[in-house]
Coordinates of C-alpha atoms and ligand atoms in Angstrom, one line a residue:
M1 CA 44.6 17.5 7.1
T2 CA 41.6 19.7 7.8
S3 CA 40.5 22.5 10.2
N4 CA 36.9 21.1 10.1
Q5 CA 36.7 19.3 13.4
E6 CA 33.5 17.4 12.5
L7 CA 35.2 15.9 9.4
L8 CA 38.4 15.1 11.4
N9 CA 36.3 13.3 14.1
W10 CA 34.3 11.4 11.5
V11 CA 37.4 10.2 9.7
K12 CA 39.0 9.2 13.0
S13 CA 35.9 7.2 14.1
V14 CA 35.6 5.5 10.7
A15 CA 39.3 4.5 10.8
G16 CA 38.7 3.2 14.3
L17 CA 35.9 1.0 13.0
T18 CA 37.3 -0.1 9.7
K19 CA 41.0 -0.5 10.8
P20 CA 42.8 0.4 7.6
D21 CA 46.6 0.1 7.4
R22 CA 46.9 3.7 6.1
V23 CA 44.7 6.8 5.8
H24 CA 45.2 9.0 2.8
W25 CA 43.6 12.5 2.3
C26 CA 43.1 13.0 -1.5
S27 CA 44.5 16.2 -2.8
G28 CA 43.2 15.6 -6.3
D29 CA 46.4 16.7 -8.0
A30 CA 48.0 15.1 -11.0
A31 CA 51.0 13.6 -9.1
E32 CA 48.6 11.8 -6.7
N33 CA 46.6 10.5 -9.7
D34 CA 49.7 9.2 -11.5
R35 CA 51.0 7.5 -8.3
M36 CA 47.7 5.8 -7.8
A37 CA 47.4 4.7 -11.4
A38 CA 50.9 3.2 -11.2
E39 CA 49.8 1.3 -8.1
M40 CA 46.7 0.0 -9.8
L41 CA 48.7 -1.1 -12.9
E42 CA 50.9 -3.0 -10.5
S43 CA 48.0 -4.6 -8.6
G44 CA 46.1 -5.4 -11.9
E45 CA 43.1 -3.2 -11.1
F46 CA 44.1 -1.1 -14.1
I47 CA 45.3 -2.4 -17.5
E48 CA 47.1 0.2 -19.6
L49 CA 45.6 0.8 -23.0
N50 CA 47.6 1.7 -26.1
P51 CA 49.5 4.8 -25.1
Q52 CA 49.7 6.0 -28.8
S53 CA 46.0 5.7 -29.6
H54 CA 44.7 6.2 -26.0
P55 CA 47.2 8.1 -23.9
G56 CA 46.2 8.2 -20.2
C57 CA 43.5 5.6 -20.7
Y58 CA 43.0 2.5 -18.5
L59 CA 40.8 -0.6 -18.6
H60 CA 39.3 -1.9 -15.4
R61 CA 37.6 -5.3 -15.1
S62 CA 35.1 -5.4 -12.2
D63 CA 34.1 -8.5 -10.4
P64 CA 31.8 -10.4 -12.9
G65 CA 29.1 -10.4 -10.2
D66 CA 29.3 -6.6 -9.7
V67 CA 28.4 -5.0 -13.0
A68 CA 25.4 -2.7 -12.3
R69 CA 23.5 -0.8 -9.7
V70 CA 21.6 -3.0 -7.3
E71 CA 18.2 -1.5 -6.7
H72 CA 17.0 -4.4 -4.6
L73 CA 19.8 -3.7 -2.2
T74 CA 19.5 0.0 -2.1
F75 CA 17.6 1.5 0.9
I76 CA 16.2 4.8 2.1
C77 CA 16.4 4.8 5.9
T78 CA 14.0 7.2 7.5
P79 CA 12.3 6.8 10.9
D80 CA 8.9 6.7 9.3
R81 CA 8.6 4.1 6.5
E82 CA 6.0 6.3 4.8
D83 CA 8.6 9.0 4.2
A84 CA 10.6 6.7 2.0
G85 CA 7.4 5.7 0.2
P86 CA 6.4 2.7 -1.9
N87 CA 9.0 3.8 -4.5
N88 CA 11.9 2.8 -2.2
H89 CA 13.1 -0.1 -0.2
W90 CA 13.1 1.0 3.4
M91 CA 15.0 0.0 6.5
D92 CA 14.7 1.4 10.0
P93 CA 17.7 3.7 10.4
E94 CA 18.9 2.2 13.7
Q95 CA 18.7 -1.3 12.3
A96 CA 20.5 -0.2 9.1
K97 CA 23.3 1.5 11.0
A98 CA 23.8 -1.6 13.2
K99 CA 23.9 -3.8 10.1
M100 CA 26.4 -1.6 8.4
R101 CA 28.5 -1.2 11.5
S102 CA 29.0 -4.9 11.7
L103 CA 29.9 -5.1 8.0
F104 CA 32.3 -2.2 8.2
N105 CA 34.0 -3.6 11.4
G106 CA 37.6 -4.2 10.4
C107 CA 36.8 -4.3 6.7
M108 CA 39.8 -2.1 5.7
R109 CA 42.5 -4.2 7.3
G110 CA 45.4 -4.4 4.9
R111 CA 43.9 -1.6 2.8
T112 CA 44.2 2.2 2.5
L113 CA 41.4 4.4 3.6
Y114 CA 41.0 7.3 1.2
V115 CA 39.3 10.5 2.2
I116 CA 37.8 12.2 -0.9
P117 CA 36.5 15.7 -0.4
Y118 CA 34.4 16.6 -3.4
C119 CA 32.1 19.3 -4.7
M120 CA 29.0 18.6 -6.8
G121 CA 28.8 21.6 -9.2
P122 CA 31.1 24.4 -10.2
I123 CA 33.4 25.0 -7.2
D124 CA 32.3 28.7 -6.8
S125 CA 28.6 28.1 -7.5
P126 CA 26.1 28.9 -4.7
L127 CA 24.0 26.0 -6.2
A128 CA 26.8 23.5 -5.6
R129 CA 26.9 21.2 -2.6
C130 CA 29.9 19.3 -1.0
G131 CA 30.4 15.9 0.3
V132 CA 33.2 13.6 1.5
E133 CA 33.5 10.0 0.5
I134 CA 35.6 7.6 2.5
T135 CA 36.5 4.5 0.4
D136 CA 39.0 1.7 0.3
S137 CA 39.0 1.5 -3.5
A138 CA 41.7 3.3 -5.5
Y139 CA 39.4 2.8 -8.6
V140 CA 36.7 4.8 -6.9
V141 CA 39.2 7.6 -6.2
A142 CA 40.3 7.7 -9.8
N143 CA 36.7 7.8 -11.0
M144 CA 35.7 10.4 -8.4
R145 CA 38.5 12.6 -9.6
I146 CA 36.9 12.7 -13.1
M147 CA 33.3 12.7 -12.0
T148 CA 33.5 15.5 -9.4
R149 CA 35.5 18.5 -8.4
M150 CA 37.6 16.5 -6.0
G151 CA 40.5 17.4 -3.6
K152 CA 42.0 20.5 -2.2
A153 CA 39.5 23.1 -3.5
A154 CA 36.5 21.0 -2.3
L155 CA 38.1 20.7 1.1
A156 CA 38.6 24.4 1.3
R157 CA 34.9 25.0 0.5
I158 CA 33.9 22.5 3.1
E159 CA 36.1 24.2 5.7
K160 CA 34.5 27.5 4.8
E161 CA 30.9 26.3 4.7
G162 CA 31.0 23.7 7.5
G163 CA 28.4 21.2 6.2
F164 CA 28.9 18.2 3.9
V165 CA 27.3 14.9 2.9
R166 CA 29.1 12.0 4.6
G167 CA 29.6 8.9 2.4
L168 CA 31.3 5.8 3.6
H169 CA 32.1 3.1 1.1
S170 CA 34.0 -0.2 1.2
I171 CA 34.2 -2.8 -1.5
G172 CA 34.1 -5.4 1.3
E173 CA 34.4 -8.9 -0.1
L174 CA 32.3 -8.1 -3.2
D175 CA 29.9 -10.7 -2.0
P176 CA 26.3 -10.0 -3.3
D177 CA 24.9 -11.4 -0.1
R178 CA 26.8 -8.8 1.9
R179 CA 26.0 -5.8 -0.3
F180 CA 23.9 -2.8 0.8
I181 CA 23.6 0.8 -0.4
M182 CA 22.0 2.7 2.5
H183 CA 20.8 6.3 2.5
F184 CA 20.0 8.3 5.7
P185 CA 18.6 11.5 4.2
E186 CA 17.9 13.1 7.5
D187 CA 21.6 12.7 8.5
L188 CA 22.8 13.6 5.0
M189 CA 24.6 10.3 5.1
I190 CA 25.3 7.4 2.7
Q191 CA 26.8 4.0 3.6
S192 CA 27.7 1.5 0.8
Y193 CA 29.2 -1.9 1.3
G194 CA 30.2 -4.8 -1.0
S195 CA 30.2 -3.3 -4.5
G196 CA 32.9 -1.4 -6.4
Y197 CA 30.7 -0.5 -9.3
G198 CA 29.5 2.8 -10.7
G199 CA 26.4 4.2 -9.0
N200 CA 26.9 1.8 -6.0
A201 CA 30.4 3.1 -5.2
L202 CA 30.9 6.5 -6.7
L203 CA 28.8 8.1 -4.0
G204 CA 28.8 11.6 -5.5
K205 CA 26.6 10.4 -8.3
K206 CA 23.3 8.6 -7.7
C207 CA 23.6 8.4 -3.9
H208 CA 24.5 12.1 -3.2
A209 CA 23.5 14.1 -6.3
L210 CA 20.1 12.3 -6.7
R211 CA 18.9 10.5 -3.6
I212 CA 20.3 12.7 -0.9
A213 CA 20.0 15.9 -3.0
S214 CA 16.4 15.3 -3.9
Y215 CA 15.6 15.2 -0.2
Q216 CA 17.7 18.4 0.4
A217 CA 16.1 20.1 -2.6
R218 CA 12.6 19.5 -1.3
T219 CA 13.6 21.0 2.1
E220 CA 15.3 24.0 0.4
G221 CA 12.9 24.6 -2.5
W222 CA 14.7 23.4 -5.6
L223 CA 14.8 20.3 -7.8
A224 CA 17.5 17.6 -8.1
E225 CA 16.7 15.6 -11.2
H226 CA 17.9 12.7 -13.4
M227 CA 18.2 14.9 -16.4
L228 CA 20.7 15.9 -19.1
I229 CA 21.2 19.6 -19.8
V230 CA 21.8 20.8 -23.3
G231 CA 22.1 24.2 -25.0
V232 CA 20.6 24.6 -28.5
E233 CA 22.0 27.5 -30.4
N234 CA 20.2 28.7 -33.6
P235 CA 22.0 30.3 -36.5
A236 CA 21.1 33.8 -35.1
G237 CA 23.3 32.9 -32.0
E238 CA 20.4 32.5 -29.6
T239 CA 20.8 29.6 -27.1
H240 CA 18.0 27.8 -25.3
Y241 CA 18.7 25.3 -22.6
I242 CA 16.7 22.1 -22.3
A243 CA 16.7 19.7 -19.3
A244 CA 15.6 16.2 -20.2
A245 CA 14.8 13.1 -18.1
F246 CA 15.0 9.6 -19.5
P247 CA 15.4 6.3 -17.7
S248 CA 18.9 4.8 -17.6
A249 CA 20.4 3.8 -20.9
C250 CA 17.7 5.5 -23.1
G251 CA 20.1 7.8 -25.0
K252 CA 20.6 10.7 -22.6
T253 CA 24.3 10.8 -23.3
N254 CA 23.7 10.7 -27.1
L255 CA 21.1 13.5 -26.9
A256 CA 23.3 15.6 -24.6
M257 CA 26.0 15.7 -27.3
L258 CA 23.9 15.4 -30.5
I259 CA 25.3 16.6 -33.8
P260 CA 22.7 18.4 -35.8
P261 CA 21.9 16.9 -39.2
A262 CA 23.1 18.5 -42.5
A263 CA 19.8 20.4 -42.9
Y264 CA 20.6 22.3 -39.7
K265 CA 23.5 24.3 -41.0
G266 CA 24.5 27.0 -38.4
W267 CA 22.8 25.3 -35.5
K268 CA 25.0 24.1 -32.5
I269 CA 24.4 21.8 -29.6
W270 CA 26.2 22.7 -26.3
T271 CA 26.6 20.0 -23.7
V272 CA 26.2 21.0 -20.1
G273 CA 25.5 17.5 -18.6
D274 CA 24.3 14.1 -19.5
D275 CA 22.8 12.6 -16.3
I276 CA 22.0 15.0 -13.4
C277 CA 20.5 18.5 -13.2
W278 CA 20.0 20.7 -10.2
M279 CA 17.5 23.4 -10.8
H280 CA 17.0 26.4 -8.6
P281 CA 14.5 29.3 -8.9
G282 CA 16.4 32.4 -9.9
K283 CA 15.9 36.0 -8.8
D284 CA 14.7 36.7 -12.4
G285 CA 11.8 34.3 -12.0
R286 CA 13.3 31.6 -14.2
L287 CA 14.7 28.1 -13.3
W288 CA 18.5 28.0 -13.4
A289 CA 20.4 24.7 -13.7
I290 CA 23.8 23.3 -13.0
N291 CA 25.3 19.9 -13.8
P292 CA 26.6 18.8 -10.4
E293 CA 29.0 16.4 -12.1
A294 CA 32.3 17.0 -13.8
G295 CA 32.4 13.8 -15.9
F296 CA 30.4 11.3 -17.8
F297 CA 30.0 7.7 -16.7
G298 CA 28.5 6.6 -20.0
V299 CA 27.3 3.3 -21.3
A300 CA 29.9 2.1 -23.9
P301 CA 28.0 -0.4 -26.1
G302 CA 26.4 1.2 -29.0
T303 CA 28.6 4.3 -28.8
S304 CA 30.0 4.8 -32.3
A305 CA 31.0 7.3 -35.0
T306 CA 27.4 7.2 -36.2
T307 CA 25.4 7.2 -32.9
N308 CA 27.6 9.6 -31.0
P309 CA 30.7 11.0 -32.8
N310 CA 31.3 13.5 -30.0
A311 CA 31.5 10.8 -27.4
L312 CA 33.9 8.8 -29.5
A313 CA 36.1 11.8 -30.0
M314 CA 36.5 12.4 -26.3
L315 CA 37.4 8.8 -25.5
N316 CA 40.8 8.7 -26.9
R317 CA 42.6 10.2 -23.9
N318 CA 42.4 10.3 -20.1
A319 CA 39.5 7.9 -19.8
I320 CA 38.7 4.9 -17.7
F321 CA 36.9 2.0 -19.4
T322 CA 35.1 -0.5 -17.2
N323 CA 34.2 -4.0 -18.5
V324 CA 34.8 -3.4 -22.2
G325 CA 36.7 -5.8 -24.6
L326 CA 40.3 -5.3 -25.8
T327 CA 41.8 -5.4 -29.3
A328 CA 45.2 -7.0 -30.2
D329 CA 46.7 -3.5 -30.1
R330 CA 45.2 -2.8 -26.7
Q331 CA 42.4 -0.5 -27.7
P332 CA 39.1 -0.6 -25.9
W333 CA 36.3 -2.2 -27.8
W334 CA 32.6 -2.8 -27.5
E335 CA 29.8 -4.0 -29.7
G336 CA 28.9 -1.4 -32.3
K337 CA 32.1 0.7 -31.9
D338 CA 34.0 0.0 -35.2
D339 CA 35.1 -3.0 -37.3
N340 CA 38.1 -3.9 -35.2
T341 CA 38.0 -7.4 -33.7
P342 CA 38.5 -7.9 -30.0
V343 CA 40.9 -10.5 -28.7
K344 CA 39.8 -10.4 -25.1
D345 CA 36.3 -10.0 -23.7
W346 CA 35.3 -8.0 -20.6
Q347 CA 36.4 -10.7 -18.3
G348 CA 39.8 -11.0 -19.8
R349 CA 39.0 -14.3 -21.6
D350 CA 39.9 -15.0 -25.2
Y351 CA 37.1 -13.5 -27.2
D352 CA 34.7 -16.0 -28.6
P353 CA 31.7 -14.5 -30.4
D354 CA 29.7 -17.6 -29.5
A355 CA 30.3 -17.1 -25.8
G356 CA 28.6 -13.7 -25.6
P357 CA 29.5 -10.1 -26.3
A358 CA 33.0 -8.7 -25.8
A359 CA 31.8 -5.8 -23.7
Q360 CA 29.4 -6.3 -20.8
A361 CA 26.0 -4.8 -21.6
N362 CA 26.5 -2.1 -18.9
S363 CA 30.2 -1.5 -19.6
R364 CA 31.1 2.1 -19.1
F365 CA 33.5 4.9 -19.9
T366 CA 34.5 7.6 -17.4
V367 CA 35.7 10.8 -18.9
A368 CA 35.8 14.5 -18.0
V369 CA 32.9 16.6 -19.4
S370 CA 35.4 19.2 -20.5
Q371 CA 36.8 16.7 -23.1
C372 CA 33.6 16.7 -25.0
P373 CA 33.9 18.6 -28.3
S374 CA 30.4 20.1 -27.7
Y375 CA 31.3 21.1 -24.1
S376 CA 29.5 24.3 -23.1
E377 CA 31.5 27.0 -21.5
Q378 CA 28.4 27.8 -19.5
A379 CA 28.8 24.5 -17.7
E380 CA 31.2 26.3 -15.4
A381 CA 28.9 29.3 -14.8
P382 CA 28.3 29.6 -11.1
R383 CA 24.7 30.8 -11.6
G384 CA 23.9 27.9 -14.0
V385 CA 22.0 28.2 -17.2
P386 CA 18.3 29.2 -17.6
I387 CA 16.0 26.4 -18.6
S388 CA 13.4 27.0 -21.3
A389 CA 12.0 23.5 -21.5
I390 CA 11.8 20.3 -19.5
V391 CA 11.5 17.1 -21.5
F392 CA 10.4 13.7 -20.2
G393 CA 10.8 10.6 -22.2
G394 CA 10.8 6.8 -22.2
R395 CA 11.4 3.8 -24.4
R396 CA 7.9 2.8 -25.6
E397 CA 7.4 0.6 -28.7
R398 CA 3.7 1.5 -28.9
L399 CA 1.2 4.2 -28.0
V400 CA 3.3 7.2 -27.0
P401 CA 3.7 9.9 -29.7
L402 CA 7.0 11.2 -30.9
V403 CA 6.5 14.5 -29.0
M404 CA 3.8 16.4 -27.1
E405 CA 3.6 19.4 -24.9
S406 CA 1.7 19.5 -21.6
N407 CA -1.5 21.5 -21.4
S408 CA -0.4 23.1 -18.1
W409 CA 2.3 22.9 -15.5
A410 CA 0.2 20.4 -13.4
H411 CA -0.5 18.4 -16.5
G412 CA 3.3 18.4 -17.2
V413 CA 3.9 17.0 -13.7
L414 CA 1.4 14.3 -14.5
L415 CA 3.3 13.5 -17.7
G416 CA 6.4 13.1 -15.6
A417 CA 4.7 11.1 -12.9
S418 CA 3.2 8.7 -15.4
M419 CA 6.4 8.1 -17.4
A420 CA 7.1 4.5 -18.2
S421 CA 9.8 2.7 -20.1
E422 CA 11.1 -0.7 -21.2
T423 CA 13.9 -1.7 -18.8
T424 CA 17.6 -1.8 -19.9
A425 CA 20.8 -3.3 -18.6
A426 CA 21.8 -0.3 -16.4
A427 CA 20.3 -2.1 -13.4
T428 CA 20.3 -5.8 -12.6
G429 CA 17.0 -7.6 -13.4
A430 CA 14.9 -8.4 -16.5
V431 CA 15.5 -6.3 -19.6
G432 CA 12.6 -5.1 -21.9
V433 CA 9.8 -5.1 -19.3
V434 CA 7.6 -1.9 -19.1
R435 CA 7.9 -0.3 -15.8
R436 CA 6.7 3.1 -14.4
D437 CA 9.6 5.3 -13.9
P438 CA 8.3 8.8 -12.9
M439 CA 10.6 11.6 -13.9
A440 CA 13.2 8.8 -14.6
M441 CA 13.6 9.0 -10.8
K442 CA 12.2 5.6 -9.7
P443 CA 15.6 4.3 -8.5
F444 CA 16.8 7.7 -7.4
C445 CA 14.2 9.7 -5.5
G446 CA 15.3 9.9 -1.8
Y447 CA 11.7 10.1 -0.4
N448 CA 8.1 9.3 -1.1
F449 CA 7.1 9.9 -4.7
A450 CA 3.8 11.3 -3.6
D451 CA 5.6 14.1 -1.7
Y452 CA 8.0 14.5 -4.6
W453 CA 5.1 15.2 -7.0
Q454 CA 3.6 17.7 -4.6
H455 CA 7.0 19.4 -4.5
W456 CA 7.0 19.6 -8.3
L457 CA 3.4 21.0 -8.2
D458 CA 4.5 23.6 -5.7
M459 CA 7.1 24.9 -8.1
E460 CA 4.3 26.7 -9.8
Q461 CA 4.0 29.1 -6.8
R462 CA 7.8 29.5 -6.5
V463 CA 8.8 30.2 -10.1
D464 CA 7.2 33.0 -12.2
H465 CA 8.5 31.9 -15.6
L466 CA 8.3 28.2 -15.6
P467 CA 9.8 26.2 -18.5
G468 CA 7.4 24.3 -20.8
I469 CA 7.0 20.6 -20.1
F470 CA 7.2 18.1 -23.0
H471 CA 7.2 14.3 -23.5
V472 CA 9.1 12.5 -26.2
N473 CA 9.4 8.9 -27.4
W474 CA 12.1 8.1 -30.0
F475 CA 11.4 4.4 -29.8
R476 CA 8.0 3.9 -31.3
K477 CA 7.9 0.9 -33.7
D478 CA 5.8 0.0 -36.7
T479 CA 3.8 -3.2 -37.1
E480 CA 6.9 -4.9 -38.5
G481 CA 8.9 -4.0 -35.4
R482 CA 11.0 -1.3 -37.1
F483 CA 11.8 2.0 -35.4
M484 CA 9.7 4.7 -37.0
W485 CA 11.8 7.6 -36.1
P486 CA 15.6 7.7 -37.1
G487 CA 16.6 9.1 -33.7
F488 CA 20.1 10.3 -32.8
G489 CA 21.1 13.5 -34.6
E490 CA 17.6 13.8 -36.2
N491 CA 16.1 14.3 -32.7
M492 CA 17.3 17.9 -33.4
R493 CA 14.1 18.4 -35.4
V494 CA 12.0 17.6 -32.3
L495 CA 14.2 19.9 -30.2
E496 CA 13.5 22.7 -32.7
W497 CA 9.8 22.2 -32.4
I498 CA 10.0 22.3 -28.6
I499 CA 12.0 25.5 -28.6
D500 CA 9.7 27.1 -31.1
R501 CA 6.7 26.1 -28.8
C502 CA 8.5 27.8 -25.9
K503 CA 8.8 31.0 -28.1
G504 CA 5.2 30.7 -29.1
K505 CA 6.1 30.0 -32.7
A506 CA 5.3 26.4 -33.8
S507 CA 1.8 25.2 -34.2
A508 CA 0.2 22.4 -32.3
V509 CA -3.0 20.5 -32.1
R510 CA -4.6 20.2 -28.7
T511 CA -5.6 16.7 -27.7
P512 CA -6.7 15.4 -24.3
I513 CA -3.3 13.8 -23.7
G514 CA -1.3 16.9 -24.7
Q515 CA -0.5 19.3 -27.5
L516 CA 0.9 17.5 -30.5
P517 CA 2.8 19.1 -33.5
S518 CA 0.5 19.7 -36.4
V519 CA 1.8 17.3 -39.1
D520 CA 3.7 20.0 -41.0
S521 CA 5.2 21.8 -38.0
I522 CA 8.1 19.2 -37.6
N523 CA 10.9 20.2 -40.0
V524 CA 11.6 17.1 -42.1
S525 CA 13.7 18.8 -44.8
G526 CA 16.5 16.5 -45.9
L527 CA 15.0 13.5 -44.1
E528 CA 13.6 10.5 -45.8
I529 CA 10.4 9.9 -44.0
S530 CA 6.9 9.6 -45.4
A531 CA 4.1 11.8 -44.4
Q532 CA 2.3 8.6 -43.3
T533 CA 5.1 7.7 -40.9
I534 CA 5.0 11.2 -39.4
S535 CA 1.3 11.0 -38.9
D536 CA 1.7 7.5 -37.4
L537 CA 4.3 8.9 -35.0
L538 CA 1.8 11.5 -33.9
K539 CA -1.2 9.2 -33.8
V540 CA -3.3 9.2 -30.5
D541 CA -5.3 6.0 -30.3
A542 CA -8.1 6.9 -27.9
A543 CA -9.0 3.3 -26.9
S544 CA -5.4 2.4 -26.1
W545 CA -4.9 5.7 -24.2
G546 CA -8.0 4.9 -22.2
A547 CA -6.3 1.7 -21.0
E548 CA -3.1 3.5 -20.4
L549 CA -4.8 6.1 -18.2
D550 CA -6.5 3.3 -16.2
E551 CA -3.0 1.9 -15.6
I552 CA -1.7 5.3 -14.6
R553 CA -4.6 5.8 -12.2
S554 CA -4.0 2.5 -10.4
Y555 CA -0.3 3.3 -10.3
L556 CA -0.8 6.7 -8.8
E557 CA -3.5 5.5 -6.4
S558 CA -1.0 3.0 -5.0
Y559 CA 0.5 6.0 -3.3
G560 CA -2.6 6.2 -1.1
E561 CA -3.4 9.2 1.0
R562 CA -0.3 11.1 0.3
L563 CA -1.0 11.3 -3.5
P564 CA -1.5 15.0 -4.3
P565 CA -5.3 15.6 -5.0
A566 CA -4.2 18.1 -7.7
L567 CA -2.5 15.3 -9.7
L568 CA -5.5 13.1 -9.5
S569 CA -7.8 15.9 -10.6
V570 CA -5.6 16.6 -13.7
L571 CA -5.8 12.8 -14.5
N572 CA -9.6 12.9 -14.1
H573 CA -9.7 15.9 -16.4
V574 CA -7.6 14.1 -19.1
S575 CA -9.7 10.9 -18.8
S576 CA -13.0 12.7 -19.2
E577 CA -11.7 14.8 -22.1
L578 CA -10.5 11.6 -23.8
A579 CA -13.8 9.8 -23.1
A580 CA -15.7 12.8 -24.7
S581 CA -13.4 12.7 -27.7
V582 CA -14.5 9.3 -28.9
Ligands
OXD601 C1 23.5 5.9 -14.8 C2 22.2 5.2 -14.6 O1 24.5 5.2 -14.6 O2 21.2 5.9 -14.7 O3 23.5 7.0 -15.1 O4 22.1 4.0 -14.3
MN602 MN1 21.6 8.0 -15.0

């Protein structure tokens, strides 16, 4: 099994508590995967998709009450409540452990306990970190095999290094009243009960690579962020890497594998990651990033040959689909995919367009990053890729310009800290409501946001050649409610401006809220868009911004004494410049 005594003892004690019928140490090899898939086909957890059109693909239907992350049931458990901060739900660690102990007691009777050693990041990267997830869900094992470097190699690394993050998961009874996702950052430990879904159950993702890793990153002097990583290669063969943070379901996956428009002949986009980015200060004074994941757990609805042809191309083999519809010839289907007609909806009922969509709004695909046509070879580089620009963004119908650059690093931290977005279906709760989502980390930061912003500010002392910080908004609407910017592949034009700014090439106009492109510095060749629309996309309405800054101030001040004074002083500076500009 393993030479790591700590791991062996932990597995033994978990088995003693949960009382499974069997314990299986996952090797991660193909034979194991095939065997488990066959068992899941037998039990109905997997439904085989058309082997001609979708070889190696399966459909999984989750419990209808278990279809998204549950932020209200997700806790950070630190001895001092203040360390979790107002951005997190908090529970006393001893109380949380006792609660979880009683839930886990005997919960795996009749089930198999799977031990999943995994590595977040390239297996030989010094920037990678390991964990072990114990679960009673075969579906979780199959997903973890795609999403992480799982099995023998990860176990060998754990045995060499010693340390690992401990994650214990059981689907329990899938009862929403007995569902908790607990994090114990100081113990590098996660305990999750009562959900089999995505970020609640695949513990390497949000729980480890963001909540626990953000805590580790602060202690060790790096950044664990909710960001995609993309390489932009120009016709001269020069590649710049961009890390970009957007709240859930705001198009990160689409941007990560964008196809440049026809006007960008010779340009290429290289996908390193679509959701999580770990950035470390390098010896050369730059920030170097890895994608800790090995797969995509992407939102299916809306993914089509128009919005994301690269995604569609990678989804015809070795993929798991969760909560999508099914066509008569057993192909996966979701709203916006193509003009096939589904015969079954995501719950396996006969499809009735009047009874709701065929695919659940947060239905997902799980697929290896390496299957993406724009997959970057550099995604495997142990030292990571050097980041030229950090981009923050949100879904805002009004106010926020298409793109702007921060006036300084600290101002960039303010841009990130004051991010806001209209909510989507990725989490339970109301959709379309504006909420503050600093750095897109609101549901994912494992400690007090005030300390997190200080950590971001401190990077200025740690890194000699910091990336530029930008803010984008693809979602601004006109007075008739139509999107003003075409988005998708055309976002390339904004990426070009960003990279040119990093190279000191493109021109910008300095405003109190940031540096905006001069109207003719965004390349619109081949794009049907009026000069008026471009200027509207870049409009800064001082009165509305005054109100926005007031809201940002009261949001930031809700963090009380821990709020970094430097952040407040940048905000004061922006406010007074804005007031002077009218
Ligand atoms: C995700 C999310 O699943 O952010 O990536 O919700
Ligand atoms: Mn995400």
